């Protein structure tokens, strides 16, 4: 169909000389002399497309996409919860969208007030002393947290602390962030119950360790009951305990990282706090810290003095880690979320998230191998190893789910589970949706036994079928090119 | 308590508890130590959507938005025209509620949109490859510096004194984070032989244009890479980094279709030479085919990234600014070849009109005589903060106070959004300001 | 199955001894089947000194990075440019056209300690058996 073809031509192909996408005003001041020719560019090859074609093109593209508004999106540790619509209107208010970051503070008191309160709410939610809203995504927050750790030990004059300990189930950003801060990595094993192996931790925890990064619940979706023992050991050895707060959805309104013994935690507003993922950002990764680390927080912080909000840079701050103050537009949405839920509402989030995940665990257990059969938190990790004996891999299961109009869970993570399927339903899903997911998974398990071919060739019903990523990696085609006539 | 975001009914919850085999949801939290699983949270009581919208309107009204004030601020965030197409594309929930496109078959919208962005970024900068975007211009510059150290296997980064001070601070935090060294250099001085890269901003922080070819040569002479930090709007008329020999070109794409938004979200534009492709951080989208031979798009060269290479990754970056990159693609496609050039020229002529008029005012002078684009520094008869207060009373947000760098100076920015009336009013108040001050210092008659 | 005149390592590399203390190095068929489609090779430049058992390069499949280890010590004399341009040759013809580098051996006696083809075939057979046991569990 004609409409269906809209997305098959790229902008470079739709382009024709003389078309315009919008109108601009004429120059209303006398023109001035142009700068020397050597500074100027002679050609500028950008597409020329009418607004009509442009909107049809991007509308057609949007229809190829699956979002939370399309359906179930159970990606583990991503917390793909529903994004409340009125938050979008708030963030677009001119008083928030059209303010410049370098305006005098008196002229942006509303924005500063919002940031000040959000700093406080996040500290309260995590049981910490202070918050920096600057980090622009979770990984950026991890990087910031580790710079704080580095500054803390430097201040103490302890030069031996060169290592960060991670668990074997940690997210790839954890070791990558540690290296960006000049640390070495040590790995602590998980035991067969999916908790931290205390023997492994005890032997790894020495005076070289600056901090242990421990996601809680872990990426297996499990809460380690020994958390107080772990934090005690870490502190006894002069080290710090940090959380990758990606899994906060399990603890929201119920438990505080600070009370569990953590010294710092980095959050993801685009996970726990309902702000949209945008296809890969914008996110926001605030860091909340105990008093010991507060002096080192990146600049600037928002404080309130005699009813007036202002930015301050602390003397011992690790400095600037972004151009401005963080993703303010994202903060508006997270702030709206917290104000509309309150403490009781946040508690219901974690209750329903944990309930939904445990329900899926029970319903899927007969069909898929469950490495850790115990109460899970907001997510549950299965293994596709039973299906593997029939020649069906987790990737095939994932691709077949697409044929049911469902987004697959996270696959092949955490690395310590073979053929991992990491399922996080979130609280914003009904029992009906969960049951539909279970039915699809049951059929796929049956197909794995009786008709594996249909899984190997999945997906069948999506806008494109399985894509050749070997070709994409061997012969990278990363852009189109438009060149002007007769220009080398 | 019912919630619009909790679709399960009470009966559903009871049924689920029965299936799980527990009496209450409380039992599911058993693994948390008892005394820690009922924490108390001091947060404001929840309000309805209607009540909160009212509160938000009040909060927003306490901010002076550039919809109501004439804005002459730049310094790394810019008020540019955003065509209606942008909002209506990125406002589509299929785009903004989607996750990172790991399942490519149902993410072709995001992926193809990113491929378009990568292509447009390369066309604009005349560089060979682009990634899918990073956090902002400052962190893109920092990651570029680290990339140069990895490529040259050297540990010293040189940054020009004329680079935005915040960018210099961020570069420093990242470089020192890896225990490497960074130094600020005057562009007329020589580079040390162990220098991994030279970082120069074009136009620079003060708004004027640098002699980029000469600086590129200086870097080449010591075997260092050249990193350009560019203003994407300026590339509508000025020579792009690909033509003067940059190895890596970065910048902030906020100006490409995104509002100032109090500094975030922005967009880190990141482009480089083809030969450095595998050292480039960030996500990259590539074109391929599916099993039926149909064209399609996937994230590619993923082995550079943290979820594969972990501690050996080029960067820890995961989520970036994908929606802002889509906005930039729509912006560049909407403005197109003639539109972007027109925007750049409007900025150029309006800024020069303002500068010429201000230069004629008593007590004022232009700090620099070099060619500039849309920002320029003026020396004022008194401290800029005093002048800005007066301007603000008249509905104008004045320039950036840079007195801590150059005495009594402010950095003004004029874009296509500033009308002749606004500029004339700015000039009038600046002029009257000096006149009033001047008169007040005369002895009483 | 595996060429008789080649020698093998536990990391699934092979070396084909040539005259004048040279040797061609590559990956075994088992290695390529485990790695999946190879998309990129990062080989040491000619002139690089390599040490037996130490990492000398990397190869990438779509979703994984693996180290390439030097089976013996010496200096890189030549790299196979064809396989760099067409990494899929490692999958298609791992013992022939998919060779990686040619080394000048500094300690030819190291060859004696390497595994011969029969023992390597046994080793692989054992590995394959272990895997199918695990998968069944």
Short mmCIF file of C-alpha atoms in Angstrom, two decimals, chain A residues 7-12 19-36 38-49 51 54-55 57-59 61-70 73 75 78 80 82-90 92-104 106-115 121 124-126 136-137 139-140 142-143 147 150 167-168 170-173 175-177 179-182 185 223-225 227-228 250-251 253-256 259-260 270-271 276-283 311 318 320-330 332 335-352 354-356 358-359 362-363 374-377 398-399 402 407-409 411 413 415 427-432 434 459 462-469 471-473 475-483 487, chain B residues 1-8 12-13 15-17 19-21 25-33 35-49 52-53 55-57 59-67 71 73-79 81 83 85 87-113 115-116 118-120 122-130 135-139 143 164 166-167 169-170 173-174 176-179 202 209-211 213 235-240 243 252 259-266 274 277-278 283-292 294-301 306-307 310-313 315-324 326 329-330 332-343 345-346 348-350 352-353 356 371-372 388-389 392 397 400 416 418-421 423:
data_model
loop_
_atom_site.label_atom_id
_atom_site.label_comp_id
_atom_site.label_asym_id
_atom_site.label_seq_id
_atom_site.Cartn_x
_atom_site.Cartn_y
_atom_site.Cartn_z
CA UNK A 7 9.21 4.67 5.51
CA UNK A 8 11.11 2.81 2.84
CA UNK A 9 12.67 5.91 1.40
CA UNK A 10 15.20 7.77 3.46
CA UNK A 11 15.27 11.56 3.73
CA UNK A 12 18.12 11.65 1.22
CA UNK A 19 11.30 21.95 -1.36
CA UNK A 20 11.01 23.54 2.06
CA UNK A 21 9.82 22.18 5.39
CA UNK A 22 9.02 25.46 7.15
CA UNK A 23 8.97 29.22 6.61
CA UNK A 24 11.36 31.69 8.21
CA UNK A 25 11.09 35.48 8.52
CA UNK A 26 13.03 37.83 6.26
CA UNK A 27 15.99 39.67 7.73
CA UNK A 28 14.69 42.74 9.59
CA UNK A 29 18.02 44.48 10.08
CA UNK A 30 20.46 45.82 7.49
CA UNK A 31 22.81 43.01 6.44
CA UNK A 32 26.47 43.29 7.30
CA UNK A 33 29.64 42.26 5.54
CA UNK A 34 30.22 38.51 5.48
CA UNK A 35 33.37 37.16 7.11
CA UNK A 36 36.46 36.16 5.06
CA UNK A 38 38.13 30.94 4.09
CA UNK A 39 35.91 30.77 7.18
CA UNK A 40 32.74 29.99 5.23
CA UNK A 41 31.37 26.75 3.88
CA UNK A 42 30.58 26.63 0.19
CA UNK A 43 28.06 23.81 0.15
CA UNK A 44 25.59 22.54 2.72
CA UNK A 45 24.02 19.27 1.69
CA UNK A 46 20.93 18.66 3.79
CA UNK A 47 17.68 17.17 2.49
CA UNK A 48 14.98 19.38 0.98
CA UNK A 49 11.64 17.92 1.96
CA UNK A 51 6.50 19.42 5.80
CA UNK A 54 8.25 14.86 6.50
CA UNK A 55 5.28 14.26 8.78
CA UNK A 57 7.60 9.83 6.90
CA UNK A 58 8.06 10.16 10.66
CA UNK A 59 4.48 9.10 11.32
CA UNK A 61 8.32 5.35 11.26
CA UNK A 62 6.49 5.73 14.56
CA UNK A 63 4.08 2.97 13.54
CA UNK A 64 6.99 0.57 13.25
CA UNK A 65 7.82 1.13 16.90
CA UNK A 66 6.61 -0.64 20.02
CA UNK A 67 6.40 1.43 23.21
CA UNK A 68 4.88 1.05 26.66
CA UNK A 69 1.77 2.69 25.23
CA UNK A 70 1.64 -0.17 22.69
CA UNK A 73 7.24 -4.37 28.04
CA UNK A 75 12.43 -5.80 30.33
CA UNK A 78 14.56 -1.45 33.02
CA UNK A 80 9.23 -0.05 31.82
CA UNK A 82 3.54 3.50 32.27
CA UNK A 83 4.43 7.17 31.67
CA UNK A 84 1.61 9.41 32.97
CA UNK A 85 0.46 11.70 30.22
CA UNK A 86 -0.12 14.89 32.15
CA UNK A 87 3.58 14.92 33.06
CA UNK A 88 4.31 15.68 29.42
CA UNK A 89 2.17 18.82 29.59
CA UNK A 90 3.96 20.00 32.72
CA UNK A 92 6.33 21.65 28.24
CA UNK A 93 5.04 24.66 30.16
CA UNK A 94 6.96 27.67 28.86
CA UNK A 95 7.92 28.51 32.43
CA UNK A 96 9.90 25.25 32.51
CA UNK A 97 10.86 24.62 28.89
CA UNK A 98 11.76 28.14 27.84
CA UNK A 99 14.04 29.17 30.69
CA UNK A 100 17.75 29.52 30.11
CA UNK A 101 20.13 27.86 32.59
CA UNK A 102 22.26 30.98 32.96
CA UNK A 103 19.42 33.34 33.84
CA UNK A 104 19.75 35.26 37.11
CA UNK A 106 15.83 35.55 40.98
CA UNK A 107 14.22 34.92 37.61
CA UNK A 108 14.03 31.11 37.97
CA UNK A 109 12.95 30.60 41.57
CA UNK A 110 10.16 28.25 40.47
CA UNK A 111 12.67 25.93 38.76
CA UNK A 112 15.10 26.08 41.66
CA UNK A 113 12.29 25.37 44.11
CA UNK A 114 11.33 22.26 42.13
CA UNK A 115 14.93 21.04 42.11
CA UNK A 121 12.36 13.88 48.28
CA UNK A 124 14.09 10.93 51.97
CA UNK A 125 13.08 8.05 49.69
CA UNK A 126 16.58 6.56 49.83
CA UNK A 136 22.36 12.77 33.19
CA UNK A 137 21.71 9.01 33.21
CA UNK A 139 25.73 5.26 34.14
CA UNK A 140 26.64 8.91 34.63
CA UNK A 142 27.52 5.50 38.75
CA UNK A 143 30.54 7.37 37.42
CA UNK A 147 34.35 9.79 41.82
CA UNK A 150 37.75 8.33 45.13
CA UNK A 167 29.25 -9.00 41.95
CA UNK A 168 29.29 -11.49 39.11
CA UNK A 170 26.43 -6.79 37.93
CA UNK A 171 25.33 -4.70 34.96
CA UNK A 172 28.05 -3.88 32.38
CA UNK A 173 27.96 -0.20 33.31
CA UNK A 175 32.78 -2.22 35.75
CA UNK A 176 32.90 0.28 32.88
CA UNK A 177 32.23 3.14 35.31
CA UNK A 179 37.53 1.93 34.99
CA UNK A 180 36.52 5.46 34.00
CA UNK A 181 37.47 6.48 37.53
CA UNK A 182 40.86 4.81 37.39
CA UNK A 185 37.92 -4.38 39.37
CA UNK A 223 16.83 -9.47 48.06
CA UNK A 224 19.90 -10.60 49.97
CA UNK A 225 18.76 -11.12 53.58
CA UNK A 227 22.52 -7.11 53.65
CA UNK A 228 23.24 -5.79 57.15
CA UNK A 250 11.08 -3.22 44.57
CA UNK A 251 11.78 -1.10 47.64
CA UNK A 253 8.02 3.40 49.90
CA UNK A 254 9.09 0.41 51.95
CA UNK A 255 12.83 0.26 52.65
CA UNK A 256 15.58 2.85 52.57
CA UNK A 259 19.00 2.06 56.57
CA UNK A 260 20.19 -1.04 54.74
CA UNK A 270 13.57 7.11 33.74
CA UNK A 271 13.01 3.75 35.43
CA UNK A 276 9.68 8.10 29.52
CA UNK A 277 12.63 6.20 28.03
CA UNK A 278 12.51 8.04 24.73
CA UNK A 279 13.99 5.14 22.77
CA UNK A 280 17.26 5.47 24.68
CA UNK A 281 17.07 8.71 26.66
CA UNK A 282 16.78 11.36 27.96
CA UNK A 283 17.22 9.86 31.39
CA UNK A 311 23.09 27.30 43.41
CA UNK A 318 34.55 16.81 42.60
CA UNK A 320 31.49 19.74 37.12
CA UNK A 321 30.45 16.54 35.38
CA UNK A 322 27.95 18.04 32.94
CA UNK A 323 27.39 21.33 31.15
CA UNK A 324 24.57 22.47 33.43
CA UNK A 325 22.45 21.07 36.23
CA UNK A 326 21.15 17.77 34.92
CA UNK A 327 18.11 16.91 32.84
CA UNK A 328 15.66 19.42 34.24
CA UNK A 329 12.91 18.39 31.83
CA UNK A 330 13.11 14.84 33.21
CA UNK A 332 9.83 17.91 36.21
CA UNK A 335 8.72 15.50 40.68
CA UNK A 336 5.14 15.34 39.39
CA UNK A 337 5.15 11.56 39.98
CA UNK A 338 6.26 11.82 43.59
CA UNK A 339 3.76 14.61 44.32
CA UNK A 340 0.90 12.63 42.82
CA UNK A 341 1.70 9.39 44.66
CA UNK A 342 2.93 10.42 48.08
CA UNK A 343 4.46 7.92 50.48
CA UNK A 344 1.43 5.62 50.42
CA UNK A 345 1.31 5.62 46.63
CA UNK A 346 5.02 4.82 46.36
CA UNK A 347 4.51 1.87 48.70
CA UNK A 348 1.73 0.55 46.50
CA UNK A 349 4.08 0.73 43.54
CA UNK A 350 6.58 -1.68 45.09
CA UNK A 351 3.83 -3.91 46.48
CA UNK A 352 2.17 -4.35 43.09
CA UNK A 354 6.60 -7.48 43.61
CA UNK A 355 3.18 -9.14 43.50
CA UNK A 356 3.14 -9.15 39.70
CA UNK A 358 5.90 -13.40 41.93
CA UNK A 359 2.68 -14.22 40.10
CA UNK A 362 4.51 -19.17 39.86
CA UNK A 363 2.72 -19.35 36.52
CA UNK A 374 12.45 -18.55 46.12
CA UNK A 375 10.38 -15.41 46.63
CA UNK A 376 11.56 -12.85 44.13
CA UNK A 377 11.22 -9.08 44.24
CA UNK A 398 12.17 -13.71 22.54
CA UNK A 399 11.63 -13.38 18.81
CA UNK A 402 7.07 -10.54 19.14
CA UNK A 407 7.83 -7.20 23.92
CA UNK A 408 10.24 -9.86 25.18
CA UNK A 409 11.96 -9.73 28.57
CA UNK A 411 17.69 -11.80 27.41
CA UNK A 413 21.54 -11.06 31.30
CA UNK A 415 25.64 -13.40 32.75
CA UNK A 427 3.19 -2.52 38.80
CA UNK A 428 1.42 -0.84 35.87
CA UNK A 429 0.19 -4.10 34.35
CA UNK A 430 -3.16 -5.80 34.96
CA UNK A 431 -3.64 -9.46 35.76
CA UNK A 432 -5.22 -9.81 32.30
CA UNK A 434 0.08 -10.96 32.79
CA UNK A 459 9.40 -13.27 14.22
CA UNK A 462 6.68 -7.81 12.70
CA UNK A 463 7.51 -4.94 10.29
CA UNK A 464 10.83 -6.61 9.53
CA UNK A 465 11.89 -10.19 10.23
CA UNK A 466 15.05 -11.32 11.93
CA UNK A 467 17.85 -8.98 10.95
CA UNK A 468 21.34 -9.83 9.80
CA UNK A 469 23.52 -8.31 12.47
CA UNK A 471 26.38 -8.23 8.00
CA UNK A 472 25.79 -4.99 9.93
CA UNK A 473 28.98 -5.59 11.94
CA UNK A 475 30.15 -4.14 6.62
CA UNK A 476 29.02 -1.16 8.66
CA UNK A 477 26.60 1.10 6.79
CA UNK A 478 26.08 3.88 9.28
CA UNK A 479 24.78 6.78 7.20
CA UNK A 480 23.61 7.90 3.81
CA UNK A 481 25.55 10.57 1.96
CA UNK A 482 24.43 13.53 -0.11
CA UNK A 483 27.01 15.35 -2.16
CA UNK A 487 31.96 18.68 -5.50
CA UNK B 1 -6.21 3.09 47.27
CA UNK B 2 -7.10 2.99 43.59
CA UNK B 3 -4.65 4.54 41.19
CA UNK B 4 -4.91 5.29 37.48
CA UNK B 5 -1.53 3.61 37.09
CA UNK B 6 -2.39 0.36 38.90
CA UNK B 7 -4.59 -1.56 36.48
CA UNK B 8 -5.17 -4.60 38.73
CA UNK B 12 -7.21 -9.68 40.77
CA UNK B 13 -4.70 -9.12 43.52
CA UNK B 15 -6.44 -14.18 42.96
CA UNK B 16 -2.74 -13.67 42.35
CA UNK B 17 -1.91 -14.08 46.04
CA UNK B 19 -1.86 -18.61 43.04
CA UNK B 20 1.41 -17.66 44.68
CA UNK B 21 0.29 -19.35 47.88
CA UNK B 25 1.64 -9.06 49.90
CA UNK B 26 3.61 -8.42 53.12
CA UNK B 27 4.83 -12.01 53.07
CA UNK B 28 6.60 -11.36 49.77
CA UNK B 29 8.95 -8.93 51.50
CA UNK B 30 10.21 -11.49 54.02
CA UNK B 31 13.80 -11.32 52.82
CA UNK B 32 14.12 -7.71 53.98
CA UNK B 33 15.18 -7.59 57.68
CA UNK B 35 12.88 -3.82 61.36
CA UNK B 36 13.84 -2.28 58.00
CA UNK B 37 10.85 -3.24 55.93
CA UNK B 38 8.38 -0.65 57.25
CA UNK B 39 10.36 2.55 56.80
CA UNK B 40 8.68 5.86 57.40
CA UNK B 41 8.74 8.41 54.58
CA UNK B 42 8.18 12.10 55.16
CA UNK B 43 6.74 13.21 51.84
CA UNK B 44 3.90 15.61 50.98
CA UNK B 45 0.43 14.09 50.82
CA UNK B 46 -0.55 13.16 47.29
CA UNK B 47 -2.69 15.49 45.21
CA UNK B 48 -4.90 14.92 42.18
CA UNK B 49 -3.84 15.71 38.63
CA UNK B 52 -1.08 19.49 40.85
CA UNK B 53 -1.48 21.13 37.44
CA UNK B 55 0.46 24.10 41.53
CA UNK B 56 2.76 23.53 38.61
CA UNK B 57 1.33 26.49 36.75
CA UNK B 59 5.59 27.23 40.04
CA UNK B 60 6.22 27.81 36.33
CA UNK B 61 4.90 31.36 36.54
CA UNK B 62 7.64 32.15 39.06
CA UNK B 63 10.14 31.69 36.22
CA UNK B 64 10.87 34.37 33.62
CA UNK B 65 10.47 32.46 30.39
CA UNK B 66 11.96 33.69 27.13
CA UNK B 67 8.44 33.52 25.75
CA UNK B 71 16.65 36.79 25.77
CA UNK B 73 21.90 34.80 26.79
CA UNK B 74 24.11 32.15 25.18
CA UNK B 75 27.18 30.58 26.75
CA UNK B 76 26.36 26.98 25.86
CA UNK B 77 22.53 26.99 25.77
CA UNK B 78 20.67 28.71 22.96
CA UNK B 79 17.19 29.91 22.16
CA UNK B 81 13.41 28.50 16.53
CA UNK B 83 9.42 24.27 14.03
CA UNK B 85 7.12 19.36 13.25
CA UNK B 87 7.13 18.43 18.89
CA UNK B 88 4.59 16.49 16.89
CA UNK B 89 7.07 13.80 16.00
CA UNK B 90 8.75 13.35 19.39
CA UNK B 91 5.37 13.70 21.09
CA UNK B 92 4.21 10.46 19.48
CA UNK B 93 4.14 7.90 22.26
CA UNK B 94 5.46 5.16 19.99
CA UNK B 95 8.71 7.12 20.00
CA UNK B 96 8.88 8.48 23.51
CA UNK B 97 7.61 5.45 25.46
CA UNK B 98 9.91 3.02 23.66
CA UNK B 99 13.03 1.59 25.23
CA UNK B 100 16.50 1.29 23.74
CA UNK B 101 16.03 -0.67 20.51
CA UNK B 102 17.49 -4.03 21.63
CA UNK B 103 14.65 -5.90 19.88
CA UNK B 104 15.26 -4.38 16.50
CA UNK B 105 12.28 -5.94 14.74
CA UNK B 106 9.83 -3.84 16.76
CA UNK B 107 12.03 -0.76 17.03
CA UNK B 108 12.55 0.18 13.40
CA UNK B 109 11.08 3.62 14.07
CA UNK B 110 13.72 4.47 16.65
CA UNK B 111 16.49 2.78 14.67
CA UNK B 112 15.75 4.32 11.31
CA UNK B 113 15.25 7.69 12.99
CA UNK B 115 20.25 6.35 11.23
CA UNK B 116 18.79 9.56 9.80
CA UNK B 118 23.67 9.97 12.23
CA UNK B 119 23.55 10.80 8.53
CA UNK B 120 22.44 14.38 9.14
CA UNK B 122 27.73 13.82 9.29
CA UNK B 123 26.32 16.02 6.55
CA UNK B 124 26.36 18.98 8.91
CA UNK B 125 29.87 18.45 10.27
CA UNK B 126 31.33 16.93 7.08
CA UNK B 127 32.75 14.16 9.28
CA UNK B 128 32.66 10.52 8.20
CA UNK B 129 30.79 8.79 11.02
CA UNK B 130 28.51 9.77 13.89
CA UNK B 135 24.60 13.32 27.10
CA UNK B 136 25.64 16.85 26.12
CA UNK B 137 28.41 18.81 24.44
CA UNK B 138 30.64 18.90 27.50
CA UNK B 139 30.62 15.16 28.20
CA UNK B 143 34.78 11.36 26.01
CA UNK B 164 33.83 27.17 27.44
CA UNK B 166 32.36 24.51 32.08
CA UNK B 167 33.43 22.24 29.23
CA UNK B 169 35.92 21.59 33.95
CA UNK B 170 34.04 18.53 32.70
CA UNK B 173 36.89 15.64 35.69
CA UNK B 174 36.80 12.84 33.11
CA UNK B 176 41.64 13.09 35.84
CA UNK B 177 39.10 10.35 36.62
CA UNK B 178 41.25 8.03 34.55
CA UNK B 179 44.40 9.37 36.22
CA UNK B 202 34.60 26.94 17.11
CA UNK B 209 36.20 32.30 15.11
CA UNK B 210 39.55 30.56 15.52
CA UNK B 211 42.12 29.79 12.83
CA UNK B 213 43.60 24.94 10.05
CA UNK B 235 27.62 25.07 10.51
CA UNK B 236 24.77 26.54 8.47
CA UNK B 237 27.30 29.00 7.11
CA UNK B 238 30.77 28.33 8.50
CA UNK B 239 33.36 25.81 7.38
CA UNK B 240 32.66 22.46 9.04
CA UNK B 243 36.99 20.32 5.95
CA UNK B 252 25.76 20.31 21.82
CA UNK B 259 14.23 24.08 24.07
CA UNK B 260 16.71 25.54 26.56
CA UNK B 261 14.82 23.69 29.34
CA UNK B 262 16.98 25.12 32.14
CA UNK B 263 20.00 23.29 30.79
CA UNK B 264 18.71 19.77 30.21
CA UNK B 265 18.10 17.60 28.33
CA UNK B 266 20.77 18.52 25.80
CA UNK B 274 36.03 6.42 9.77
CA UNK B 277 35.07 4.02 14.30
CA UNK B 278 35.84 1.14 16.65
CA UNK B 283 25.54 3.58 20.42
CA UNK B 284 25.70 3.26 16.66
CA UNK B 285 22.91 2.20 14.32
CA UNK B 286 23.67 0.41 11.08
CA UNK B 287 21.66 -0.56 8.05
CA UNK B 288 21.28 -4.21 7.09
CA UNK B 289 18.68 -6.62 5.69
CA UNK B 290 16.33 -9.14 7.25
CA UNK B 291 15.96 -12.81 6.29
CA UNK B 292 13.67 -11.80 3.43
CA UNK B 294 14.11 -6.27 3.29
CA UNK B 295 16.15 -3.29 4.49
CA UNK B 296 16.22 -2.82 8.24
CA UNK B 297 18.28 -1.23 10.99
CA UNK B 298 20.09 -2.59 14.05
CA UNK B 299 22.40 -1.36 16.75
CA UNK B 300 25.81 -2.44 15.54
CA UNK B 301 29.45 -2.66 16.56
CA UNK B 306 29.67 -1.69 28.24
CA UNK B 307 27.21 -4.56 28.17
CA UNK B 310 32.30 -4.28 30.51
CA UNK B 311 35.53 -2.89 32.00
CA UNK B 312 37.21 -2.73 28.60
CA UNK B 313 34.38 -0.72 27.05
CA UNK B 315 32.69 4.22 27.72
CA UNK B 316 30.13 3.31 30.37
CA UNK B 317 27.38 5.12 28.48
CA UNK B 318 24.07 3.28 28.20
CA UNK B 319 20.98 5.51 28.05
CA UNK B 320 21.84 8.76 26.26
CA UNK B 321 19.51 11.33 24.61
CA UNK B 322 17.83 9.33 21.86
CA UNK B 323 14.64 11.39 21.77
CA UNK B 324 16.66 14.61 21.50
CA UNK B 326 15.32 12.32 16.91
CA UNK B 329 16.90 14.89 12.89
CA UNK B 330 13.41 16.29 12.47
CA UNK B 332 17.47 19.42 10.34
CA UNK B 333 15.08 17.74 7.91
CA UNK B 334 12.48 20.47 8.43
CA UNK B 335 14.86 23.34 7.98
CA UNK B 336 16.79 21.54 5.30
CA UNK B 337 19.50 22.85 3.06
CA UNK B 338 18.16 26.38 2.63
CA UNK B 339 16.51 26.77 6.02
CA UNK B 340 19.56 26.07 8.16
CA UNK B 341 21.67 28.44 6.10
CA UNK B 342 18.95 31.05 6.50
CA UNK B 343 18.83 30.59 10.28
CA UNK B 345 22.60 34.06 8.39
CA UNK B 346 19.78 35.60 10.41
CA UNK B 348 24.93 36.42 11.95
CA UNK B 349 23.40 39.62 10.62
CA UNK B 350 21.31 40.35 13.68
CA UNK B 352 26.42 42.09 13.92
CA UNK B 353 23.70 44.74 13.79
CA UNK B 356 27.78 47.61 15.58
CA UNK B 371 35.09 37.68 13.02
CA UNK B 372 32.26 36.23 15.06
CA UNK B 388 21.29 43.20 33.70
CA UNK B 389 19.08 44.23 36.61
CA UNK B 392 15.37 42.74 33.38
CA UNK B 397 17.32 39.01 29.90
CA UNK B 400 26.31 36.47 30.49
CA UNK B 416 17.05 34.49 14.70
CA UNK B 418 15.59 38.27 18.49
CA UNK B 419 13.66 40.90 16.54
CA UNK B 420 14.99 44.30 15.45
CA UNK B 421 12.72 45.88 18.08
CA UNK B 423 17.75 44.62 19.70
#
